[in-house]
Every structure is written in structure tokens, then in C-alpha cells.
């Protein structure tokens, strides 16, 4: 073969399309593979391995460095033979954009160093399956590798992370330097933020800086392929014949012919030299003390209280704080955690017990993050909200929310945030790397980063299975050396004793600390009525199960009496069931003249079965009225009792356990500025489904309540008791198996993970209930909530017309979510939806049953019956769903040891 005929390898590291949306481009840029690999090597050499391996010896860090550097040398060696240009088309097969592919190139990496080879092959995927498998193989490869992984099972994952991040940082900078900021922002799986300096276009800033030095030099080059007229005519022919899908193959052929014609050595662009530097504002984190951070974020007159002083000292002066904080409601626990976390540069995880708390906490945290971003000029400060229904990232810079100005890929940063707001259920889900398979291990790795602080708010709210998982999770985090805070106002002593390895800061039972806090609130913050509320118990009123209207009317009368006594009051009334709350709300609407009232809308209904998108709107309206000292009446359930920052003048509550009563009372006179605040308790007993007391505990609680004229948190707190906590051995075993698989690479436990079985609050899986209709403008509306499937069992009174059950699944062939009829199998592995429509807009057919009585204002008061519970004698519950006369499905889930 002559020199001119020799095939030259396609040594491309990356491809750029300057005219991305143009099907007939004038030019295409190619970054040399050697340029890309050389830059990745420079980043690996500059990486600060101390941060990723804080417990390793110097020799061990050097060994990790050499393995990652070898992997960087070979990680893209398969790209030349795997290079292709392709085209993305729309659903109608019209041109959308050009893309490039090196699919499968990582598997061509080769080296005599097995660990480095495994790292190179592993890059890009970063899934729990791949990492656990590869870690297991390395342990079996040699005793030397086994010893490394015995000391730190995450060594391989941490090294792979460094390789991935160096690769991603280089790729993002290449996009920015060569001129494709849109591609830079849209790249997934980045733990860092990069941007061009406004002072010098040759300097790019990175935050946080993971390197040993404050600046790292890099060089970027590219080849430019100019398309000839003949090339453009070939592409135009595809458009003329409406064969847009062929554009990729044609452009691929043009590029490869051009490369060969240049004999693999086209003229390069002028090298672009840049310096990657740290944000200078990072140094300011070292200067904060307790008083200065509180003044900076809370305002010039914001003085930390004694509890906040103690918490700041515990977090700021310990490398790995592990604290149980017991402090009264309304004492500023959220600020006590958030402020020192920001001051010390922690990534703060805040798992909450329920999604209903997220919106309130999000607004409070967002306010402080905006202020903090002003103190860190030009640095991006971010908040990640991660729930079962949504995951998004808000970004703040210089005091402004700039999220809408950024092209943020929803998967781009995953848990890359200064604060991550989530639920316990979702945190467990991420802790065990469930979700999209690709990149799934980034969640466990980021949770276990050295500068991570995990704070469990409202830690008293967990019981039974959720408590069993909660204590297993806290213990495993503690043993891994993570920084922890558990916050509570009312955790029972029996539960606290399970966490006796944590340092206790107690401002509930420690009289001296509590008195210090009371004096501070009353004198320093000028809250003379802090913790002061009158108390009254209507113990003679009984809720008759067969005649609930009587009880509902009595509570409505008490509310009306309080409203009429002082018409500009802020009143919260809490009952135990949605049905009672809706009925009392409707009664008040009838009995208070809304049309002539000068207050505007002031009667609200709020509970967990109001549609997901409506509930935050209602709460915001209540919160605005509360903040402006405007009157309101709020009918609610336990959905309001934790975490919500309201300052009512009167709390009316159905009789409930002492821990719930303390939480509810925390929404009354929260700011200590109400002289005539009062708490009114109604009912002769605690409903069975809500009761946490045994007979002896109930008797003690009754005696305490009867003795009170003023609300006494300490006296009521002494009544808090939980019946003996029975740890479901299956939950303990499952947690252990999942932990051993994800964090110990025990492949014998992989089947449990593959089934997607992570038990959170109970063995009962949930489903999504949707009311689907068209509004008066013809727009389709979807009102939805999440409901445990056992609440949807059929009886004679809860069957409604036009109810359709289906499951949603991910189709990997066309990379889209799709729906299908509910099939047989485990409910844990299904995403189940129940859809209901009005008769005149039916999703199914009218079958003689009544329409579902849905009112958006009241929410899903009734729950439809869709499943038939089958009798079983084994460990599984079975639910039957009848699609029609000829088709049915059975879904299964695990029985509880303590069935309701």
C-alpha cells in the first residue's frame, strides 16, 4: 500500500458543530485526541488526592495517583476505531442536530496494570452494578488489591470518580474554549462549576477547586474541516428527498474522506492557552465565626441564641460532629444547622420526614442562600430539591436566582449542591444507588464525601419500619465517619437511647439550658410571651364513628366562637382525618359571610390529599397572611404539624399523642409576641390509628392535661412514650444486604438490589392517583397525589366509574417513558397509576357506577376502591385488579409483621 493510500486512524477526542442547527454546515471542528488526553493527564497530576482519601497514608495516595494517571493514558485509546458522526431527528424524522459517537471505545482500553485497565474501561458509566462488579473482580484478582479494598471498600470508586471528573472538566472546558457553551452546560455528571473570568478571557474559574494549586495551565487545539460545495450538495440531496435520517452517514463519510485526504495531519488552529483557577472567594470561608455568619445571613440585629451558639461550636470545632439536638419548636433549629454548614463549606443534606415540609423549608433556605451568594462574589451557590415527584437544581449568584438563565440539564449535577433538600425515603433510595443505572453510584459517593453534613430534621416522626431503617441509616453513616445532626423537639427517651453514641445538646429536658433560651428570647429578642399559651381541654366531647357530624359541628362551633370573640385572629384547627377537616371547612364556609368580609380569602383547607401542585400554593397564601399578621382560619390535619413556620394566636386540636400536641402547639405564638395565645384540645380519646400510648401512658397523659391551665411543654414532654419498638428482622436484613452490595461489593446480595426492593416507611408500596379532566377553557388538567396501594381496597361504597389502572415503564429502545396496562408481578418494581375521569370526559366507559366526587378545593377526600384483597397464608399480600370481564392482574407485596 502506498503512503497516499494508507488509512490514518481517526485521532479525534471531541467534535464541535459551530452551526449546530444547520443541516448543511460550513465547517466542523475536531479536537485532537492527544490534546484531550494530555489535558486530562495534567488535571490528574494537579488533583488533590488528600481530599478524596483523607484517611489514607501518603504512600497509599501516591499509589492511587499512579493508577489513575495510567488509566488517563489509556482511557480513550479505543476512540480512533469507534469514531462516527450521526444525526438526531425529530419524531417526524426531520433534522434536529448533528452528534458524534465513540460508542464502545472504553472497552478497547488495555494495560498490563489490571486496576488501571479496569478504571479505563469503567469510565463513563459509573453505575452501582459496574462498580460493585469491578470492585469484586479486583478483590479476586490479587491479595494486594483485596487488602487495599478491605481498608477502604470505596477506593476503586473514588479513583474512578477522579478519572471521570478530570475527563468531564476537560470536556467542559474544551466546549467553552472552542466555543460551544451550550454543550458545556448540557453535559451530565459534573461535580464542579466552570466559567470564564470576567477580568481575563484566558482564565477559567472552577468551583470548588479540587486541585493542589490555585491554578492549572491547559492548552486547547482543534482541526477545522471546511465543507466544499460538492459536500454541501450531497447533504442537500438528503433534504430534497426528505431523507434527513441519512444526513449523519453522509457527513460521516465526508469527514472521514477529508481526514484521509489530509493524511491524518491537517493544519491545526492556533493553540489556545488557558489557566484553570480557583475562585478567590473560597478563602473567605475561613473567617466566619458564629456572630459574624448570623449577622451576615440573618441581618445586623440577628443574634444567635444559646442553642445556636452551642450547635455552631459543635459543628465548627469538630472534624466529624455527631450530635443529637433537642430543642423547642420555634427556637431556630434550621438556622442553627444551615449557617455553620455554609460557614465551614459543608455540602448539607437535609432529609425531611415528608414532602409536605419541603416547600416551606425551601423558601427559608433559598432566602439565606441568596444572601450567602452575595458574600461569595461571582460564585454559584445552589440548592437541590430531590423528592419522589421532582428533582431540580436552583442556582444563585450575587444575590439573584439565575436558574432560568442557565441551560441546566436536569441530570447534570445530580447531588452537586450546597444544600440538598430531600425526604428520608428518597435519601435511602439514593443511599443505595437506585434510579437510572448510568451514574447511579455518584449518589453514594457524594453522600460519603469528607465535607458532607447530614442533618435529619424532625427526627422524632419515625416509627415502626421507618424508625428501623432510620436507625440503621444513622448508625451506618456514623460508622463511616460522616458528620451528623439529628434534630427533634419531642423524641421519646426510648428512641433517643438507640442513638446514645451521639453527643447530646438538650434544651428540652435540661432545665438550665431551657431557662437560658427562654431568657434570651424574652429579653434579647424582645419576645416577652415566648412559650406562653393558655390551655383548655374539652374532654367531654366524643367522636362517634357512626355519627361523625356531631363531633365536626362541635369543633366548628369552637372555631366560630374564637373567631367571633376576636375577629382578626389567626386560628389553626387540626383534626386527625381528611374527611373531618373537609366537613368542618365546608361548615365554616356556610356560617361565615365571606362576601361582606374585608379580609379577602381567609378560610383555608390544607391536607396531604390536596393535589400536589395546589398544596404549595395554599400554603404560600397562608404563610403570606401569617407574615403580615393578617387573620385566617386554617383547617388541617397532621400535615401542618412539623416544620411549618406559622405564628397562630389560637390552636384548636383534636386530642392526639403528646409528641403531636407539642408539635402542633409550636405553630402557636411561635414568635413569642402574642399575649393571649391559647391551645384548645377537643375530644375524650386519641383515635386508635394515631395512638402511641399504652393504657398506663394514656392515664398519665390525661392527668397531666387535666392539671394544666397554661400549656407546659416540659410537663407534656414527660408523657411522651412509645410502646416497645419491634424491629422487623426482614427490614434489618434487607438494609444489611443492600449495604453489603453497594458499599462492600458483595455480589451475593445483588438480587435484592436488582429487584428494586428498598423498604422505607412500610412494606406497602405507593401509587399515583390522578383526576383527569378538561377545564372550562378545554385545557387538560391532572390533579395527582401519592397513595399507599392498600388504601385503595374495594368495598361497597368506594367504587367509581371511569377508573383506569396502568403502569409506567422506561423503554430503553427509544429512551422514553411509556404506559401499559397494569401487569402481574411485584408492586415494588412497578410505577402504578390510577386515573379517574368524569363521565362526559371518560377515559374508559361509563359502567353504571357513580362519578368520583372530586372537588379541587377539597382534594381527594374519598379514596376510590380499585383492588380486591385476596386471602393468603404466606408472607405476601396479593391484590387483584380486574381490567374487564376477560382480563385481570395480580400484584404482590410483603406483609407487615404488625398489620393494621
XYZ file of N, CA and C in Angstrom, residues 465-677:
639
model
N -41.380 0.571 60.881
C -40.399 0.260 59.838
C -39.520 1.471 59.518
N -40.134 2.650 59.450
C -39.338 3.828 59.104
C -38.295 4.107 60.184
N -38.632 3.848 61.456
C -37.651 4.040 62.522
C -36.542 2.997 62.433
N -36.907 1.756 62.126
C -35.900 0.700 61.983
C -34.890 1.067 60.904
N -35.378 1.516 59.755
C -34.482 1.947 58.684
C -33.700 3.197 59.080
N -34.381 4.109 59.765
C -33.750 5.360 60.170
C -32.556 5.099 61.070
N -32.739 4.261 62.081
C -31.623 4.000 62.995
C -30.502 3.220 62.306
N -30.838 2.318 61.359
C -29.802 1.610 60.608
C -29.001 2.583 59.748
N -29.695 3.527 59.130
C -29.044 4.516 58.276
C -28.112 5.411 59.088
N -28.617 5.936 60.209
C -27.803 6.830 61.039
C -26.571 6.102 61.554
N -26.753 4.862 61.980
C -25.625 4.091 62.506
C -24.569 3.847 61.426
N -25.002 3.509 60.223
C -24.035 3.234 59.155
C -23.296 4.503 58.740
N -23.973 5.648 58.746
C -23.317 6.918 58.434
C -22.311 7.290 59.518
N -22.701 7.065 60.757
C -21.805 7.354 61.883
C -20.546 6.487 61.803
N -20.739 5.202 61.543
C -19.595 4.289 61.477
C -18.684 4.604 60.294
N -19.248 5.230 59.255
C -18.439 5.629 58.098
C -17.733 6.959 58.326
N -17.971 7.584 59.497
C -17.288 8.831 59.817
C -17.931 10.075 59.264
N -19.200 9.974 58.862
C -19.872 11.143 58.331
C -20.290 12.101 59.453
N -20.410 13.378 59.124
C -20.857 14.384 60.081
C -22.379 14.368 60.131
N -22.932 14.292 61.349
C -24.364 14.052 61.521
C -24.967 14.976 62.565
N -26.214 15.382 62.319
C -27.024 16.040 63.341
C -28.435 15.487 63.243
N -28.999 15.072 64.376
C -30.408 14.691 64.454
C -31.113 15.780 65.238
N -32.148 16.397 64.659
C -32.867 17.475 65.325
C -34.273 17.020 65.711
N -34.687 17.368 66.926
C -36.005 16.972 67.391
C -36.453 17.884 68.523
N -37.749 17.969 68.698
C -38.297 18.636 69.885
C -38.921 17.621 70.822
N -39.286 16.446 70.284
C -40.131 15.539 71.072
C -39.756 14.066 70.933
N -38.506 13.745 70.667
C -38.160 12.335 70.526
C -38.304 11.607 71.867
N -39.029 10.476 71.901
C -39.158 9.713 73.145
C -37.801 9.214 73.630
N -37.678 9.099 74.961
C -36.423 8.634 75.540
C -36.045 7.252 75.005
N -37.076 6.384 74.791
C -36.795 5.037 74.290
C -36.101 5.088 72.931
N -36.470 6.078 72.129
C -35.839 6.217 70.825
C -34.462 6.856 70.941
N -34.361 7.862 71.796
C -33.068 8.527 71.917
C -31.991 7.551 72.376
N -32.354 6.622 73.232
C -31.371 5.671 73.745
C -30.765 4.823 72.638
N -31.472 4.709 71.501
C -30.902 3.987 70.357
C -29.759 4.773 69.704
N -29.666 6.070 70.034
C -28.632 6.924 69.421
C -27.689 7.464 70.498
N -27.410 6.656 71.523
C -26.606 7.162 72.640
C -25.147 7.384 72.274
N -24.742 7.034 71.060
C -23.380 7.303 70.613
C -23.229 8.736 70.109
N -24.339 9.477 69.996
C -24.298 10.870 69.563
C -24.148 11.789 70.775
N -23.444 12.909 70.581
C -23.359 13.923 71.637
C -24.700 14.637 71.745
N -25.159 14.842 72.974
C -26.489 15.413 73.197
C -26.402 16.890 73.537
N -27.150 17.704 72.800
C -27.389 19.101 73.162
C -28.885 19.192 73.455
N -29.247 19.300 74.732
C -30.642 19.144 75.150
C -31.168 20.437 75.772
N -32.067 21.100 75.055
C -32.710 22.292 75.586
C -34.189 22.045 75.859
N -34.563 20.767 75.980
C -35.941 20.406 76.314
C -36.018 19.923 77.759
N -35.192 18.936 78.118
C -35.225 18.387 79.474
C -34.155 18.995 80.378
N -33.155 19.628 79.806
C -32.138 20.296 80.618
C -32.673 21.664 81.028
N -33.104 21.779 82.281
C -33.783 22.993 82.762
C -32.893 24.222 82.662
N -31.600 24.055 82.931
C -30.687 25.200 82.885
C -30.596 25.752 81.472
N -30.382 24.853 80.479
C -30.286 25.288 79.084
C -31.596 25.919 78.621
N -32.719 25.309 79.034
C -34.018 25.825 78.611
C -34.275 27.212 79.191
N -33.890 27.419 80.429
C -34.075 28.727 81.049
C -33.217 29.780 80.347
N -31.988 29.407 79.973
C -31.126 30.325 79.221
C -31.801 30.736 77.909
N -32.394 29.755 77.234
C -33.055 30.031 75.965
C -34.269 30.925 76.173
N -35.080 30.645 77.209
C -36.272 31.452 77.490
C -35.901 32.898 77.793
N -34.882 33.082 78.619
C -34.467 34.442 78.960
C -33.954 35.192 77.738
N -33.222 34.487 76.888
C -32.698 35.107 75.666
C -33.851 35.565 74.777
N -34.836 34.671 74.573
C -35.967 35.015 73.698
C -36.732 36.213 74.251
N -36.923 36.231 75.543
C -37.754 37.283 76.138
C -37.025 38.612 76.250
N -35.740 38.557 76.549
C -35.008 39.799 76.805
C -34.264 40.302 75.571
N -33.432 39.431 74.994
C -32.600 39.863 73.862
C -33.431 40.078 72.605
N -34.334 39.133 72.318
C -35.132 39.226 71.087
C -36.471 39.920 71.302
N -36.686 40.397 72.519
C -37.916 41.141 72.829
C -39.158 40.328 72.468
N -39.150 39.067 72.910
C -40.314 38.188 72.739
C -40.840 37.857 74.138
N -41.566 38.803 74.749
C -41.941 38.670 76.169
C -42.865 37.502 76.465
N -43.543 36.983 75.433
C -44.507 35.909 75.679
C -44.035 34.576 75.089
N -42.727 34.440 74.922
C -42.171 33.209 74.360
C -42.577 32.013 75.221
N -43.111 30.985 74.561
C -43.534 29.736 75.214
C -44.741 29.905 76.134
N -45.471 31.035 76.013
C -46.633 31.251 76.872
C -47.925 31.072 76.079
N -48.770 30.147 76.553
C -50.065 29.882 75.925
C -51.016 29.388 77.001
N -52.234 29.916 77.011
C -53.269 29.365 77.887
C -53.680 27.994 77.350
N -54.271 27.174 78.207
C -54.642 25.819 77.792
C -56.042 25.468 78.282
N -56.794 24.793 77.413
C -58.145 24.339 77.762
C -58.410 23.011 77.072
N -59.052 22.070 77.797
C -59.331 20.733 77.238
C -60.824 20.443 77.330
N -61.467 20.315 76.163
C -62.873 19.896 76.094
C -62.892 18.368 76.095
N -62.692 17.778 77.258
C -62.536 16.324 77.341
C -63.865 15.579 77.272
N -64.988 16.308 77.357
C -66.294 15.646 77.340
C -66.793 15.372 75.924
N -66.164 15.987 74.934
C -66.638 15.816 73.559
C -66.091 14.511 72.977
N -66.972 13.749 72.388
C -66.607 12.421 71.874
C -66.893 12.360 70.374
N -65.981 11.729 69.621
C -66.227 11.493 68.198
C -66.828 10.118 68.029
N -68.083 10.084 67.617
C -68.799 8.828 67.398
C -68.548 8.383 65.961
N -67.994 7.192 65.812
C -67.670 6.680 64.472
C -68.895 6.621 63.578
N -70.052 6.309 64.170
C -71.287 6.188 63.383
C -71.968 7.526 63.160
N -71.558 8.559 63.897
C -72.183 9.874 63.754
C -71.108 10.965 63.846
N -70.208 11.027 62.852
C -69.100 11.990 62.916
C -69.559 13.443 62.816
N -70.769 13.668 62.261
C -71.237 15.043 62.055
C -71.334 15.813 63.369
N -71.710 15.125 64.434
C -71.843 15.790 65.728
C -70.514 16.358 66.199
N -69.457 15.548 66.092
C -68.121 15.978 66.501
C -67.635 17.117 65.593
N -67.871 16.984 64.314
C -67.462 18.026 63.367
C -68.148 19.350 63.684
N -69.438 19.285 64.002
C -70.186 20.508 64.321
C -69.678 21.166 65.595
N -69.290 20.337 66.597
C -68.793 20.894 67.851
C -67.490 21.661 67.627
N -66.601 21.080 66.820
C -65.337 21.783 66.545
C -65.604 23.063 65.754
N -66.522 22.996 64.795
C -66.873 24.198 64.027
C -67.387 25.294 64.955
N -68.195 24.918 65.964
C -68.726 25.909 66.911
C -67.598 26.558 67.724
N -66.627 25.732 68.151
C -65.500 26.278 68.922
C -64.702 27.269 68.074
N -64.479 26.915 66.817
C -63.749 27.819 65.909
C -64.513 29.128 65.739
N -65.824 29.014 65.487
C -66.648 30.210 65.289
C -66.640 31.094 66.530
N -66.689 30.472 67.700
C -66.678 31.239 68.952
C -65.380 32.033 69.075
N -64.245 31.379 68.783
C -62.960 32.061 68.869
C -62.859 33.183 67.839
N -63.402 32.931 66.657
C -63.365 33.945 65.591
C -64.229 35.155 65.945
N -65.380 34.895 66.499
C -66.311 35.981 66.834
C -65.848 36.768 68.054
N -65.113 36.098 68.951
C -64.586 36.790 70.124
C -63.589 37.863 69.718
N -62.780 37.520 68.736
C -61.780 38.460 68.228
C -61.580 38.164 66.750
N -62.238 38.953 65.918
C -62.380 38.609 64.502
C -61.091 38.698 63.687
N -60.065 39.272 64.246
C -58.827 39.387 63.465
C -57.780 38.385 63.933
N -58.230 37.254 64.402
C -57.313 36.245 64.906
C -56.774 35.340 63.805
N -55.629 34.741 64.116
C -55.064 33.692 63.272
C -55.312 32.368 63.999
N -56.149 31.521 63.402
C -56.595 30.293 64.055
C -56.196 29.081 63.217
N -55.583 28.093 63.862
C -55.301 26.809 63.222
C -56.106 25.739 63.944
N -56.860 24.933 63.190
C -57.627 23.826 63.751
C -57.142 22.529 63.106
N -56.719 21.565 63.937
C -56.131 20.319 63.445
C -56.988 19.130 63.873
N -57.389 18.331 62.896
C -58.122 17.093 63.177
C -57.353 15.932 62.556
N -57.788 14.715 62.873
C -56.994 13.551 62.503
C -57.318 12.973 61.133
N -58.486 13.285 60.555
C -58.844 12.704 59.262
C -59.158 13.781 58.235
N -58.915 13.451 56.995
C -59.224 14.370 55.891
C -60.721 14.630 55.820
N -61.528 13.596 56.053
C -62.988 13.759 55.988
C -63.477 14.786 57.001
N -62.965 14.717 58.230
C -63.366 15.689 59.244
C -62.920 17.097 58.862
N -61.684 17.237 58.389
C -61.168 18.552 58.019
C -62.006 19.170 56.905
N -62.354 18.379 55.883
C -63.152 18.893 54.761
C -64.551 19.267 55.220
N -65.156 18.450 56.083
C -66.524 18.726 56.552
C -66.564 19.999 57.391
N -65.618 20.174 58.293
C -65.587 21.376 59.131
C -65.328 22.614 58.280
N -64.445 22.489 57.309
C -64.160 23.601 56.389
C -65.437 24.038 55.662
N -66.189 23.069 55.141
C -67.428 23.398 54.441
C -68.441 24.029 55.377
N -68.489 23.586 56.623
C -69.396 24.170 57.600
C -69.038 25.628 57.867
N -67.762 25.922 58.002
C -67.340 27.307 58.250
C -67.658 28.208 57.068
N -67.458 27.672 55.853
C -67.767 28.454 54.652
C -69.240 28.870 54.656
N -70.102 27.978 55.119
C -71.540 28.263 55.150
C -71.902 29.270 56.246
N -71.165 29.226 57.349
C -71.556 30.000 58.524
C -70.842 31.334 58.684
N -69.838 31.599 57.879
C -69.168 32.900 57.922
C -69.436 33.610 56.604
N -69.894 34.837 56.683
C -70.238 35.591 55.478
C -68.957 36.068 54.805
N -68.587 35.357 53.760
C -67.338 35.691 53.075
C -67.465 36.919 52.183
N -68.667 37.176 51.695
C -68.849 38.251 50.717
C -68.696 39.635 51.340
N -69.090 39.753 52.610
C -69.034 41.078 53.232
C -67.781 41.264 54.076
N -66.953 40.255 54.125
C -65.765 40.334 54.973
C -64.670 41.134 54.262
N -63.953 41.941 55.043
C -62.926 42.815 54.465
C -61.557 42.145 54.378
N -61.463 40.913 54.792
C -60.157 40.283 54.907
C -59.696 39.585 53.637
N -60.552 39.479 52.613
C -60.198 38.673 51.458
C -60.327 37.204 51.816
N -59.687 36.337 51.030
C -59.768 34.916 51.357
C -59.018 34.658 52.651
N -59.700 34.083 53.629
C -59.052 33.873 54.911
C -59.375 32.515 55.525
N -60.243 31.719 54.883
C -60.509 30.371 55.358
C -59.820 29.388 54.407
N -58.976 28.529 54.969
C -58.164 27.631 54.141
C -58.323 26.189 54.612
N -58.230 25.273 53.645
C -58.167 23.843 53.923
C -56.840 23.323 53.380
N -56.104 22.603 54.226
C -54.787 22.113 53.825
C -54.592 20.717 54.399
N -54.340 19.744 53.511
C -54.051 18.383 53.966
C -53.269 17.646 52.885
N -52.812 16.444 53.191
C -51.924 15.705 52.295
C -52.586 15.148 51.063
N -53.937 15.203 50.979
C -54.609 14.662 49.800
C -55.163 15.764 48.903
N -54.729 16.996 49.115
C -54.962 18.053 48.130
C -53.906 17.878 47.046
N -54.278 18.119 45.800
C -53.383 17.855 44.664
C -52.001 18.473 44.877
N -50.983 17.740 44.434
C -49.592 18.122 44.688
C -49.275 19.545 44.248
N -49.818 19.974 43.101
C -49.458 21.302 42.589
C -50.265 22.412 43.264
N -51.362 22.071 43.930
C -52.194 23.081 44.596
C -51.726 23.322 46.029
N -51.276 22.259 46.678
C -50.936 22.352 48.098
C -49.892 23.443 48.388
N -48.793 23.550 47.622
C -47.827 24.622 47.904
C -48.413 26.022 47.727
N -49.360 26.169 46.784
C -49.981 27.477 46.556
C -50.795 27.886 47.775
N -51.564 26.926 48.311
C -52.376 27.212 49.502
C -51.470 27.586 50.671
N -50.426 26.806 50.869
C -49.542 27.085 51.999
C -48.892 28.460 51.863
N -48.522 28.818 50.648
C -47.892 30.134 50.448
C -48.857 31.256 50.799
N -50.140 31.085 50.437
C -51.139 32.101 50.778
C -51.286 32.236 52.292
N -51.316 31.093 52.977
C -51.419 31.116 54.444
C -50.188 31.806 55.035
N -49.034 31.426 54.522
C -47.778 31.964 55.055
C -47.697 33.485 54.865
N -48.165 33.977 53.718
C -48.142 35.421 53.455
C -49.051 36.163 54.429
N -50.235 35.612 54.679
C -51.140 36.250 55.632
C -50.525 36.218 57.036
N -49.919 35.102 57.383
C -49.311 34.968 58.701
C -48.175 35.973 58.877
N -47.328 36.096 57.853
C -46.191 37.005 57.940
C -46.629 38.461 58.072
N -47.805 38.786 57.514
C -48.319 40.162 57.556
C -49.317 40.379 58.688
N -49.385 39.384 59.622
C -50.298 39.460 60.774
C -51.747 39.664 60.348
N -52.108 39.075 59.199
C -53.491 39.146 58.731
C -54.253 37.919 59.239
N -55.546 38.073 59.541
C -56.310 36.969 60.122
C -56.541 35.831 59.125
N -56.660 34.615 59.650
C -57.024 33.457 58.840
C -57.564 32.365 59.739
N -58.301 31.443 59.128
C -58.711 30.200 59.778
C -58.200 29.071 58.901
N -57.391 28.217 59.476
C -56.814 27.100 58.728
C -57.330 25.785 59.288
N -58.035 25.019 58.449
C -58.454 23.649 58.781
C -57.440 22.699 58.184
N -56.884 21.814 59.008
C -55.801 20.977 58.516
C -55.740 19.651 59.266
N -54.793 18.822 58.865
C -54.518 17.546 59.525
C -53.083 17.588 60.038
N -52.528 16.450 60.360
C -51.149 16.418 60.856
C -50.142 16.893 59.814
N -50.591 17.133 58.576
C -49.693 17.617 57.518
C -49.038 18.938 57.892
N -49.612 19.681 58.842
C -49.109 21.012 59.170
C -48.236 21.017 60.414
N -48.130 19.867 61.112
C -47.624 19.952 62.477
C -46.109 19.986 62.604
N -45.363 19.663 61.562
C -43.905 19.723 61.696
C -43.308 20.618 60.615
N -42.343 21.419 61.032
C -41.547 22.173 60.074
C -42.171 23.437 59.537
N -43.480 23.648 59.717
C -44.152 24.792 59.115
C -44.015 26.022 60.009
N -43.603 27.115 59.413
C -43.269 28.319 60.167
C -44.475 29.256 60.214
N -45.458 28.945 61.088
C -46.654 29.761 61.264
C -46.734 30.254 62.701
N -47.368 31.407 62.886
C -47.439 32.043 64.205
C -48.894 32.360 64.542
N -49.691 31.306 64.750
C -51.121 31.488 65.032
C -51.326 31.981 66.459
N -52.499 32.562 66.666
C -52.864 33.028 68.004
C -53.634 31.966 68.780
N -54.360 31.118 68.025
C -55.145 30.065 68.658
C -54.898 28.749 67.926
N -54.613 27.707 68.696
C -54.533 26.361 68.138
C -55.666 25.536 68.730
N -56.482 24.951 67.858
C -57.540 24.030 68.275
C -57.190 22.674 67.699
N -57.028 21.682 68.565
C -56.576 20.372 68.107
C -57.449 19.265 68.655
N -57.751 18.297 67.804
C -58.338 17.061 68.289
C -57.317 16.386 69.204
N -57.789 15.715 70.237
C -56.896 15.053 71.182
C -55.975 14.090 70.442
N -54.692 14.222 70.727
C -53.664 13.487 69.987
C -52.535 13.129 70.943
N -51.575 12.290 70.542
C -50.449 11.953 71.411
C -49.653 13.192 71.821
N -48.953 13.122 72.951
C -48.241 14.307 73.465
C -47.216 14.874 72.492
N -46.498 13.987 71.778
C -45.490 14.499 70.841
C -46.128 15.301 69.710
N -47.307 14.860 69.249
C -48.011 15.592 68.191
C -48.550 16.920 68.712
N -49.045 16.913 69.957
C -49.593 18.134 70.535
C -48.511 19.199 70.681
N -47.314 18.796 71.124
C -46.214 19.754 71.261
C -45.860 20.350 69.906
N -45.817 19.504 68.877
C -45.506 19.997 67.532
C -46.571 20.969 67.046
N -47.845 20.622 67.244
C -48.924 21.500 66.793
C -48.894 22.830 67.547
N -48.650 22.738 68.847
C -48.580 23.960 69.655
C -47.417 24.844 69.221
N -46.416 24.242 68.574
C -45.288 25.012 68.070
C -45.652 25.946 66.940
N -46.857 25.801 66.361
C -47.337 26.743 65.333
C -48.120 27.889 65.968
N -48.224 27.901 67.301
C -48.999 28.920 68.019
C -48.052 29.766 68.861
N -48.137 31.085 68.738
C -47.245 32.014 69.449
C -45.790 31.635 69.230
N -45.471 31.297 68.004
C -44.121 30.833 67.655
C -43.084 31.930 67.855
N -43.502 33.176 67.686
C -42.562 34.296 67.792
C -42.560 34.927 69.180
N -43.388 34.392 70.084
C -43.400 34.899 71.457
C -43.913 36.314 71.587
N -44.762 36.742 70.660
C -45.245 38.132 70.669
C -46.756 38.244 70.861
N -47.404 37.150 71.281
C -48.865 37.148 71.434
C -49.193 36.995 72.922
N -49.882 37.979 73.477
C -50.151 37.985 74.920
C -51.295 37.062 75.309
N -52.235 36.804 74.389
C -53.413 35.995 74.732
C -53.482 34.711 73.902
N -52.341 34.140 73.571
C -52.320 32.892 72.799
C -52.939 31.773 73.620
